[in-house]
Coordinates of C-alpha atoms in Angstrom, one line a residue:
Chain A
M1 CA 121.6 93.3 84.4
N2 CA 122.7 90.4 82.2
I3 CA 121.4 86.8 82.2
R4 CA 124.5 85.6 84.0
T5 CA 124.0 88.0 86.9
V6 CA 120.3 87.2 87.1
R7 CA 121.1 83.5 87.2
Y8 CA 123.7 84.3 90.0
L9 CA 121.0 86.2 91.9
V10 CA 118.3 83.5 91.6
K11 CA 120.9 81.0 92.9
E12 CA 121.6 83.4 95.8
G13 CA 117.9 83.7 96.6
I14 CA 117.4 80.0 96.8
I15 CA 120.6 79.5 98.9
N16 CA 119.4 82.3 101.2
T17 CA 116.1 80.4 101.7
Y18 CA 118.0 77.3 102.7
K19 CA 120.3 79.3 105.1
N20 CA 117.2 80.9 106.7
K21 CA 115.5 77.5 106.8
I22 CA 113.6 77.7 110.0
M23 CA 111.8 80.9 109.1
S24 CA 111.5 79.7 105.5
L25 CA 109.8 76.5 106.7
A26 CA 107.5 78.6 108.9
S27 CA 106.5 80.8 105.9
I28 CA 106.1 77.8 103.7
G29 CA 103.9 76.3 106.3
I30 CA 101.7 79.3 106.3
V31 CA 101.4 79.6 102.6
F32 CA 100.5 75.9 102.4
A33 CA 97.9 76.2 105.1
S34 CA 96.3 79.2 103.5
L35 CA 96.3 77.7 100.1
F36 CA 95.0 74.3 101.5
V37 CA 92.0 75.9 103.1
F38 CA 91.4 78.1 100.0
G39 CA 91.8 75.0 97.8
L40 CA 89.1 73.1 99.6
F41 CA 86.7 75.9 99.0
W42 CA 87.8 76.1 95.4
I43 CA 87.3 72.4 94.9
L44 CA 83.8 72.9 96.4
L45 CA 83.2 75.6 93.8
I46 CA 84.5 73.5 90.9
N47 CA 82.3 70.7 91.9
L48 CA 79.2 72.9 92.3
S49 CA 79.7 74.4 88.9
Y50 CA 80.5 71.1 87.3
N51 CA 77.4 69.5 88.8
T52 CA 75.3 72.5 87.8
E53 CA 76.4 71.8 84.2
V54 CA 75.6 68.1 84.7
V55 CA 72.1 68.9 86.0
R56 CA 71.6 71.6 83.4
S57 CA 72.4 69.1 80.7
Q58 CA 69.7 66.8 82.1
P59 CA 66.1 66.9 80.6
E60 CA 64.0 69.6 82.3
M61 CA 61.8 67.0 83.9
Q62 CA 62.4 63.3 84.3
V63 CA 60.2 60.6 85.7
F64 CA 62.1 57.6 87.1
C65 CA 60.3 54.3 87.3
E66 CA 60.8 51.7 90.1
Y67 CA 63.7 49.3 89.3
E68 CA 61.8 46.1 89.2
L69 CA 59.1 47.0 86.5
D70 CA 58.8 44.9 83.5
D71 CA 57.9 46.3 80.0
A72 CA 54.2 46.1 80.4
Q73 CA 54.3 48.0 83.7
I74 CA 56.6 50.6 82.2
D75 CA 54.0 51.1 79.4
Q76 CA 51.3 51.5 82.0
V77 CA 53.3 54.2 83.6
R78 CA 53.7 55.9 80.3
Q79 CA 50.0 55.9 79.7
Q80 CA 49.3 57.4 82.9
I81 CA 51.9 60.1 82.5
L82 CA 50.3 61.1 79.1
N83 CA 46.9 61.4 80.8
N84 CA 48.3 64.5 82.6
P85 CA 47.0 67.5 80.7
N86 CA 50.1 69.4 81.3
I87 CA 52.4 66.8 79.5
E88 CA 53.3 67.8 75.9
S89 CA 55.6 64.8 75.3
C90 CA 56.9 61.8 77.0
K91 CA 60.1 59.8 75.7
L92 CA 61.1 56.5 77.2
V93 CA 64.8 56.0 78.3
T94 CA 65.6 52.3 78.8
P95 CA 68.0 51.3 81.6
K96 CA 70.5 50.3 79.0
E97 CA 70.4 53.6 77.2
A98 CA 70.7 55.3 80.6
F99 CA 73.7 53.2 81.6
D100 CA 75.4 53.8 78.3
K101 CA 74.9 57.5 78.4
Y102 CA 76.1 57.7 82.0
K103 CA 79.3 55.7 81.0
K104 CA 79.9 58.1 78.1
D105 CA 79.5 61.2 80.4
L106 CA 82.0 59.8 82.9
G107 CA 84.7 59.7 80.3
E108 CA 88.0 59.0 81.8
D109 CA 86.4 58.1 85.1
A110 CA 84.2 55.3 83.5
D111 CA 86.2 52.7 85.3
I112 CA 84.3 53.3 88.4
L113 CA 81.5 51.5 86.8
E114 CA 83.5 48.3 86.7
G115 CA 81.4 45.6 88.1
F116 CA 78.1 47.3 87.5
D117 CA 75.7 46.8 84.6
E118 CA 72.4 48.4 83.3
S119 CA 70.5 47.1 86.3
L120 CA 72.0 50.0 88.2
M121 CA 69.7 52.2 86.2
S122 CA 65.9 52.3 86.1
A123 CA 63.6 53.1 83.1
S124 CA 62.7 56.8 83.0
F125 CA 60.7 59.2 80.9
I126 CA 61.9 62.5 79.6
I127 CA 59.0 64.9 79.9
K128 CA 58.2 68.3 78.0
L129 CA 55.7 70.4 79.9
H130 CA 53.0 72.7 78.2
D131 CA 53.3 75.1 81.1
T132 CA 56.3 75.3 83.2
E133 CA 54.6 77.7 85.7
I134 CA 52.7 74.8 87.2
S135 CA 55.6 72.3 87.2
A136 CA 55.3 71.8 90.9
Q137 CA 51.7 70.7 90.7
T138 CA 52.6 68.4 87.8
M139 CA 55.5 66.8 89.8
E140 CA 53.1 66.1 92.6
D141 CA 50.6 64.5 90.2
L142 CA 53.2 62.4 88.5
M143 CA 54.6 61.2 91.9
K144 CA 51.3 59.7 92.6
I145 CA 51.4 57.3 89.7
N146 CA 52.0 53.7 90.7
G147 CA 55.4 52.5 89.7
V148 CA 57.0 56.0 89.8
R149 CA 60.0 56.2 92.1
K150 CA 61.2 59.8 91.6
V151 CA 60.4 62.9 89.6
S152 CA 63.4 65.3 89.1
Y153 CA 63.0 68.9 87.9
S154 CA 66.4 70.2 87.0
K155 CA 65.5 73.9 87.1
D156 CA 65.0 73.8 90.9
I157 CA 68.3 72.1 91.3
V158 CA 70.1 74.4 89.1
D159 CA 68.6 77.4 91.0
F160 CA 69.6 75.9 94.3
I161 CA 73.2 75.2 93.2
A162 CA 73.5 78.7 91.6
K163 CA 72.4 80.3 95.0
L164 CA 74.8 78.0 97.0
S165 CA 77.6 78.8 94.5
R166 CA 77.2 82.5 95.0
W167 CA 77.6 82.1 98.7
V168 CA 80.6 79.8 98.4
N169 CA 82.0 82.4 96.0
V170 CA 81.7 85.2 98.6
V171 CA 83.0 83.1 101.4
S172 CA 86.0 82.0 99.1
F173 CA 86.7 85.5 98.1
V174 CA 86.8 86.9 101.7
L175 CA 88.8 83.8 102.8
I176 CA 91.4 84.2 100.1
I177 CA 91.9 88.0 101.1
V178 CA 92.3 87.2 104.7
L179 CA 94.5 84.2 104.2
M180 CA 96.7 85.7 101.7
S181 CA 97.1 88.9 103.8
I182 CA 98.3 86.7 106.6
S183 CA 100.8 84.9 104.3
T184 CA 102.0 88.1 102.9
F185 CA 102.6 89.5 106.4
I186 CA 104.4 86.3 107.6
I187 CA 106.6 86.3 104.4
A188 CA 107.3 90.0 104.9
N189 CA 108.5 89.2 108.3
T190 CA 110.7 86.4 107.3
I191 CA 112.4 88.7 104.6
K192 CA 112.7 91.4 107.2
L193 CA 114.6 89.1 109.5
T194 CA 116.9 88.1 106.6
V195 CA 117.5 91.6 105.7
F196 CA 118.3 92.5 109.3
A197 CA 120.7 89.4 109.5
R198 CA 122.4 90.5 106.3
R199 CA 122.5 94.3 106.9
K200 CA 126.3 94.3 107.2
E201 CA 126.6 92.4 103.9
I202 CA 124.1 94.7 102.2
N203 CA 126.2 97.7 103.4
I204 CA 129.4 96.1 101.9
M205 CA 127.6 95.5 98.6
K206 CA 126.6 99.0 98.4
Y207 CA 130.2 100.2 99.0
I208 CA 131.5 98.1 96.3
G209 CA 129.0 99.3 93.6
A210 CA 126.1 96.8 93.7
T211 CA 122.9 98.2 92.1
D212 CA 119.7 98.4 94.1
W213 CA 118.2 95.5 92.1
F214 CA 121.3 93.4 92.6
I215 CA 120.7 93.7 96.4
R216 CA 117.0 93.3 96.1
L217 CA 116.6 90.5 93.7
P218 CA 117.8 87.6 95.9
F219 CA 115.3 88.6 98.6
I220 CA 112.5 88.8 96.1
I221 CA 113.5 85.5 94.7
E222 CA 113.6 84.1 98.2
G223 CA 110.0 85.3 99.0
A224 CA 108.7 83.9 95.5
F225 CA 110.5 80.6 96.1
I226 CA 108.8 80.3 99.6
G227 CA 105.4 81.1 97.9
L228 CA 106.0 78.6 95.2
V229 CA 107.2 75.8 97.5
G230 CA 104.0 76.5 99.5
V231 CA 102.0 76.1 96.4
V232 CA 103.6 72.8 95.4
V233 CA 103.1 71.3 98.9
S234 CA 99.5 72.5 99.0
L235 CA 98.7 71.1 95.6
I236 CA 100.3 67.8 96.5
I237 CA 98.3 67.4 99.7
L238 CA 95.0 68.7 98.2
H239 CA 95.4 66.2 95.4
S240 CA 96.1 63.2 97.7
V241 CA 93.3 64.2 100.2
Y242 CA 90.8 65.1 97.6
G243 CA 91.8 62.3 95.2
A244 CA 91.2 59.7 97.8
S245 CA 87.9 61.1 98.9
E246 CA 86.7 61.7 95.4
V247 CA 87.0 58.1 94.4
K248 CA 85.4 56.9 97.6
F249 CA 82.7 59.5 97.4
N250 CA 81.9 58.7 93.7
Q251 CA 81.6 55.0 94.4
E252 CA 79.3 55.7 97.4
L253 CA 77.1 58.0 95.1
L254 CA 76.9 55.2 92.6
A255 CA 76.1 52.6 95.1
M256 CA 73.3 54.9 96.2
R257 CA 72.2 55.2 92.6
M258 CA 72.8 58.9 92.7
Y259 CA 74.4 59.2 89.3
F260 CA 73.4 62.8 88.7
I261 CA 75.9 64.0 91.2
R262 CA 79.6 63.2 91.0
L263 CA 82.8 64.8 92.0
V264 CA 85.2 66.1 89.6
P265 CA 88.3 63.9 89.1
A266 CA 91.3 65.1 91.3
N267 CA 93.6 65.7 88.3
T268 CA 91.1 67.8 86.6
A269 CA 90.4 70.0 89.8
I270 CA 94.1 70.4 90.6
F271 CA 95.0 71.2 87.0
R272 CA 92.3 73.9 87.0
M273 CA 93.7 75.5 90.2
L274 CA 97.3 75.2 89.2
P275 CA 97.8 78.5 87.2
S276 CA 96.0 80.6 89.8
F277 CA 97.8 78.9 92.7
L278 CA 101.2 79.5 91.0
L279 CA 100.3 83.2 90.5
L280 CA 99.0 83.5 94.2
G281 CA 102.0 81.8 95.6
A282 CA 104.6 83.7 93.7
G283 CA 102.6 87.0 94.0
V284 CA 102.2 86.7 97.8
G285 CA 105.9 85.7 98.2
T286 CA 107.1 88.7 95.9
L287 CA 104.6 91.1 97.6
G288 CA 105.9 90.1 101.0
S289 CA 109.5 90.7 100.0
V290 CA 108.8 93.9 98.2
L291 CA 106.9 95.3 101.3
S292 CA 109.7 94.4 103.7
L293 CA 112.4 95.6 101.4
R294 CA 110.8 99.0 100.9
K295 CA 110.6 99.5 104.6
H296 CA 113.9 98.0 105.8
L297 CA 116.3 98.1 102.9
K298 CA 117.4 101.7 102.1
V299 CA 119.7 100.9 99.2
Chain B
M1 CA 140.4 112.8 89.2
V2 CA 139.0 114.2 92.4
E3 CA 138.0 117.8 92.8
F4 CA 136.1 119.6 95.6
R5 CA 134.9 123.1 94.5
N6 CA 133.7 125.3 97.3
V7 CA 132.3 122.3 99.1
T8 CA 130.4 122.8 102.4
K9 CA 128.7 120.0 104.2
K10 CA 126.3 120.9 107.0
Y11 CA 124.5 118.0 108.8
A12 CA 120.9 118.2 109.9
N13 CA 121.9 118.8 113.5
G14 CA 123.7 122.0 112.5
T15 CA 127.4 120.5 112.6
V16 CA 129.5 121.9 109.8
A17 CA 131.7 119.0 108.7
L18 CA 133.4 120.7 105.9
K19 CA 133.5 124.4 105.0
N20 CA 134.3 125.8 101.6
A21 CA 136.7 123.1 100.8
N22 CA 138.7 123.4 97.5
V23 CA 141.1 120.7 96.6
V24 CA 142.2 118.9 93.4
I25 CA 143.8 115.5 93.5
D26 CA 145.2 114.5 90.2
K27 CA 145.5 111.2 88.5
G28 CA 148.4 109.2 89.9
D29 CA 148.6 111.1 93.2
F30 CA 149.0 109.7 96.6
A31 CA 147.3 111.9 99.3
F32 CA 146.9 111.5 103.0
V33 CA 143.9 113.2 104.6
V34 CA 144.9 113.9 108.2
G35 CA 143.2 115.6 111.2
P36 CA 141.8 115.0 114.6
S37 CA 138.5 113.0 115.2
G38 CA 135.6 115.1 114.1
S39 CA 137.7 117.4 111.9
G40 CA 135.8 116.3 108.6
K41 CA 138.1 113.6 107.3
S42 CA 135.4 111.0 107.2
T43 CA 133.0 113.5 105.6
F44 CA 135.6 114.1 103.0
I45 CA 135.8 110.4 102.2
K46 CA 131.9 110.1 102.4
L47 CA 131.6 112.9 99.8
I48 CA 133.9 111.1 97.4
L49 CA 131.8 107.9 97.8
K50 CA 128.6 109.8 97.5
E51 CA 127.6 108.5 100.8
E52 CA 126.9 112.2 101.6
T53 CA 125.9 115.1 99.4
P54 CA 127.4 118.5 99.8
T55 CA 125.1 121.3 101.1
E56 CA 127.0 123.6 98.9
G57 CA 129.6 123.4 96.1
Q58 CA 130.5 120.5 93.8
V59 CA 132.4 117.3 94.0
F60 CA 133.9 115.7 90.9
V61 CA 135.1 112.1 91.0
N62 CA 136.4 110.1 88.0
G63 CA 134.5 112.4 85.6
Y64 CA 131.3 112.1 87.6
E65 CA 129.6 115.2 89.0
V66 CA 128.9 113.5 92.4
S67 CA 126.9 116.3 94.0
S68 CA 124.1 116.2 91.6
M69 CA 124.2 112.5 90.6
T70 CA 121.1 110.3 90.9
R71 CA 120.8 107.3 93.2
R72 CA 120.8 105.1 90.1
E73 CA 124.1 106.3 89.1
V74 CA 125.8 105.8 92.5
P75 CA 126.8 102.1 92.0
Y76 CA 128.6 102.9 88.7
L77 CA 130.5 105.7 90.5
R78 CA 131.5 103.2 93.3
R79 CA 132.6 100.6 90.9
S80 CA 135.2 103.0 89.5
I81 CA 136.6 103.5 93.0
G82 CA 138.2 100.9 95.1
V83 CA 137.4 101.2 98.9
V84 CA 139.2 99.9 102.0
F85 CA 137.8 100.3 105.5
Q86 CA 139.3 100.2 109.0
D87 CA 137.1 97.2 109.8
F88 CA 137.9 95.3 106.5
R89 CA 134.2 94.7 105.9
L90 CA 134.5 91.2 104.2
L91 CA 131.6 88.9 103.7
P92 CA 131.8 86.4 106.6
D93 CA 130.2 83.5 104.7
R94 CA 132.4 83.5 101.8
N95 CA 136.0 82.6 101.4
V96 CA 138.8 84.8 100.3
Y97 CA 138.6 84.1 96.7
D98 CA 134.7 84.6 96.6
N99 CA 135.0 87.8 98.6
V100 CA 137.3 89.2 95.9
A101 CA 135.3 87.7 93.1
F102 CA 132.2 89.2 94.4
A103 CA 133.3 92.8 93.5
M104 CA 133.5 91.5 89.9
I105 CA 130.3 89.5 90.0
I106 CA 128.2 92.6 90.7
T107 CA 129.7 94.3 87.6
G108 CA 128.4 91.3 85.5
A109 CA 132.0 90.4 84.6
Q110 CA 132.6 87.3 82.5
P111 CA 133.5 84.1 84.5
K112 CA 136.8 83.8 82.5
E113 CA 137.7 87.3 83.4
I114 CA 137.0 86.7 87.1
R115 CA 139.2 83.5 87.0
R116 CA 142.0 85.5 85.5
Q117 CA 141.7 88.6 87.6
V118 CA 141.1 87.3 91.1
P119 CA 144.2 85.1 91.4
M120 CA 146.3 88.0 90.0
C121 CA 145.1 90.4 92.8
L122 CA 145.5 87.7 95.5
A123 CA 149.0 87.2 94.3
L124 CA 149.7 91.1 94.5
V125 CA 148.6 91.1 98.1
G126 CA 150.5 87.8 98.8
L127 CA 147.4 85.7 99.7
S128 CA 147.4 83.2 96.8
R129 CA 147.7 80.3 99.3
K130 CA 144.8 81.5 101.4
A131 CA 142.3 81.7 98.7
S132 CA 140.0 79.0 100.2
C133 CA 140.2 80.4 103.7
M134 CA 137.2 82.0 105.5
P135 CA 137.7 85.5 106.8
N136 CA 137.6 84.3 110.5
E137 CA 140.6 82.1 109.7
L138 CA 142.8 85.1 108.9
S139 CA 144.7 87.6 110.9
G140 CA 143.7 91.2 110.8
G141 CA 146.5 92.1 108.4
E142 CA 145.5 89.3 106.0
Q143 CA 141.9 90.3 106.1
Q144 CA 142.9 93.9 105.2
R145 CA 145.0 92.5 102.3
V146 CA 141.9 90.6 101.1
A147 CA 139.9 93.9 101.3
L148 CA 142.7 95.6 99.3
A149 CA 142.6 92.8 96.7
R150 CA 138.8 93.2 96.5
A151 CA 139.3 97.0 96.0
L152 CA 141.7 96.5 93.2
V153 CA 140.1 93.7 91.3
N154 CA 138.0 95.9 89.1
N155 CA 141.1 98.0 88.1
P156 CA 139.8 101.2 89.7
S157 CA 141.5 104.4 88.7
L158 CA 141.0 105.7 92.3
L159 CA 141.5 103.8 95.6
V160 CA 140.1 105.4 98.8
A161 CA 141.2 104.0 102.1
D162 CA 139.5 105.2 105.4
E163 CA 141.9 104.4 108.4
P164 CA 143.1 101.2 106.7
T165 CA 145.6 100.6 109.4
G166 CA 143.4 101.6 112.3
N167 CA 142.9 97.9 113.5
L168 CA 146.4 96.6 112.7
D169 CA 149.8 96.2 114.5
P170 CA 152.8 98.3 113.3
E171 CA 154.2 95.5 111.2
N172 CA 150.9 94.8 109.3
S173 CA 150.3 98.6 109.0
W174 CA 153.5 98.9 107.2
E175 CA 152.7 96.0 104.9
I176 CA 149.4 97.6 103.9
M177 CA 151.1 101.0 103.3
R178 CA 153.8 99.3 101.2
L179 CA 151.1 97.6 99.1
L180 CA 149.2 101.0 98.8
N181 CA 152.4 102.6 97.6
E182 CA 153.0 99.9 95.1
I183 CA 149.4 100.2 93.7
N184 CA 150.1 104.0 93.4
Q185 CA 153.3 103.3 91.6
R186 CA 151.2 101.3 89.1
G187 CA 149.2 104.5 88.3
T188 CA 146.2 104.2 90.7
T189 CA 145.4 107.4 92.5
V190 CA 145.4 106.7 96.4
I191 CA 143.6 108.7 99.0
V192 CA 144.2 107.7 102.6
A193 CA 142.4 109.1 105.6
T194 CA 144.6 108.2 108.7
H195 CA 145.7 108.9 112.2
E196 CA 149.2 107.1 111.8
K197 CA 151.6 110.0 112.4
S198 CA 154.7 107.7 111.9
I199 CA 153.4 106.4 108.5
V200 CA 152.5 109.8 107.2
D201 CA 155.9 111.2 108.3
A202 CA 157.8 108.3 106.9
M203 CA 156.1 108.1 103.5
K204 CA 156.5 111.8 102.7
K205 CA 153.5 112.1 100.4
R206 CA 151.0 114.8 99.8
V207 CA 149.2 115.7 103.1
I208 CA 145.8 117.3 103.2
A209 CA 145.2 118.4 106.9
I210 CA 141.6 119.2 107.9
E211 CA 140.7 120.9 111.2
R212 CA 137.1 121.9 112.2
G213 CA 136.0 121.3 108.7
I214 CA 138.5 123.6 107.2
I215 CA 141.4 122.4 105.0
V216 CA 144.3 124.1 106.9
R217 CA 147.1 122.7 104.9
D218 CA 147.7 121.0 101.6
Q219 CA 151.4 120.1 101.3
Q220 CA 153.4 118.0 98.9
K221 CA 155.8 115.6 100.7
G222 CA 154.3 116.7 103.8
L223 CA 154.3 115.5 107.5
Y224 CA 151.6 114.8 109.7
G225 CA 152.0 118.0 111.6
N226 CA 153.2 118.9 115.1
E227 CA 150.0 120.7 116.0
Y228 CA 148.2 117.4 116.8
K229 CA 151.0 115.5 118.5
N230 CA 149.7 116.2 122.0
S231 CA 146.2 114.9 121.3
S232 CA 145.6 111.6 123.1
I233 CA 143.9 109.9 120.1
F234 CA 147.2 109.8 118.1
S235 CA 149.6 107.2 118.5

């Protein structure tokens, strides 16, 4: 089969999708719905893994002071921290240093900090422990110090997110199998109807010497095209829905001074999903066509 | 060109459609295949097109040993044969030009070649002015002429027509036969399965008569045969 013939067959496949527009639209709708639901789970996973990294990159234990403390009060806190026998070292991070680091971490998203300054942050201490086994007790002791607002211990958070990620992973996997099976079934039915509607034409093609692939390819292209359109629609909608909520959510988090957690920018998330979505869409479409052709097209 | 060597075709339900058939149709021949319904005429045509495979014996068409050929080779055999059916079998959503061009597209022909060949074939069947018409805008005779143009467009060395005048009035039937004769004069081998006694008798071509699966007569410049004239299915 030469390039010219393949080009002709691709065109035929796309024209067929248009001719069969009601069923094609229904199939595109199913692929879109499946990938949209799957995409939401995937975005959750991307965010979990992103925030795991963010938390992991934080110091093991960090003690955050109240916002209004002056330098003398901060030093007092430091002294009291060092009085704890389990503390190996204690390093001060000023609000300005914390703000600059956060800005740097945000990268292309740093514009969400517009209008904010270092008063967003409080002074904090990065702590190294002698014995991590008794970290819970140490945290409790440190919380009792006057002027301490919060003590974070990243290992616990990392463990929690890892556990959560495992579950989301399992649910996503089951979901993708179920949703893609439904999509494949619907596309197979669409193609089956096309094959049935065009059975006379297929018969004529056979008599005048069309090869099996010449007859099959437009149907396969039709299936793949349906899958790909479903992918594009789902990515566009995911991008707009997630993009809007991501900006709002990140601003809310910032306003709540929860700057350890943030959502991945929409472009990054969608770009990460793109190759797999394209493969899934085209794969589901092609598989649907091949399944229905094998059963209903004896060429 | 076409050779049946001890060919027997038995269907799954036990019907013997062709029994020990031996026939040779040479290049440039014009042969009518005649016989009552169920005699084995259609099986004869189907074996040539590899729509059926013989139970015993061998069928040779255009140098292919059809009986043992693989599924993959079948399209290439069919491209070397022009086929015309009683019900025209045109693609309803394509115009006359595209219907004829389609037979070339499937062979991967160059667009330039298609643009040269299609108008030539349409001119041969007298439909140059109807190139942009859709099949449903044509009369039965015109539709059959489109089918004939499609059958010829790849320059086949063999043209097989199964009841090509079965759906046509006498005037159009004669027009189709005149065209088939002209195509044969240009060197193409023509095999026509038909019920049309008047046409067979008037054209005085080779007649292969089949009855109950047996070739009962193979006669040059033959007639349809008196033995069928009382049968109600003949005109």
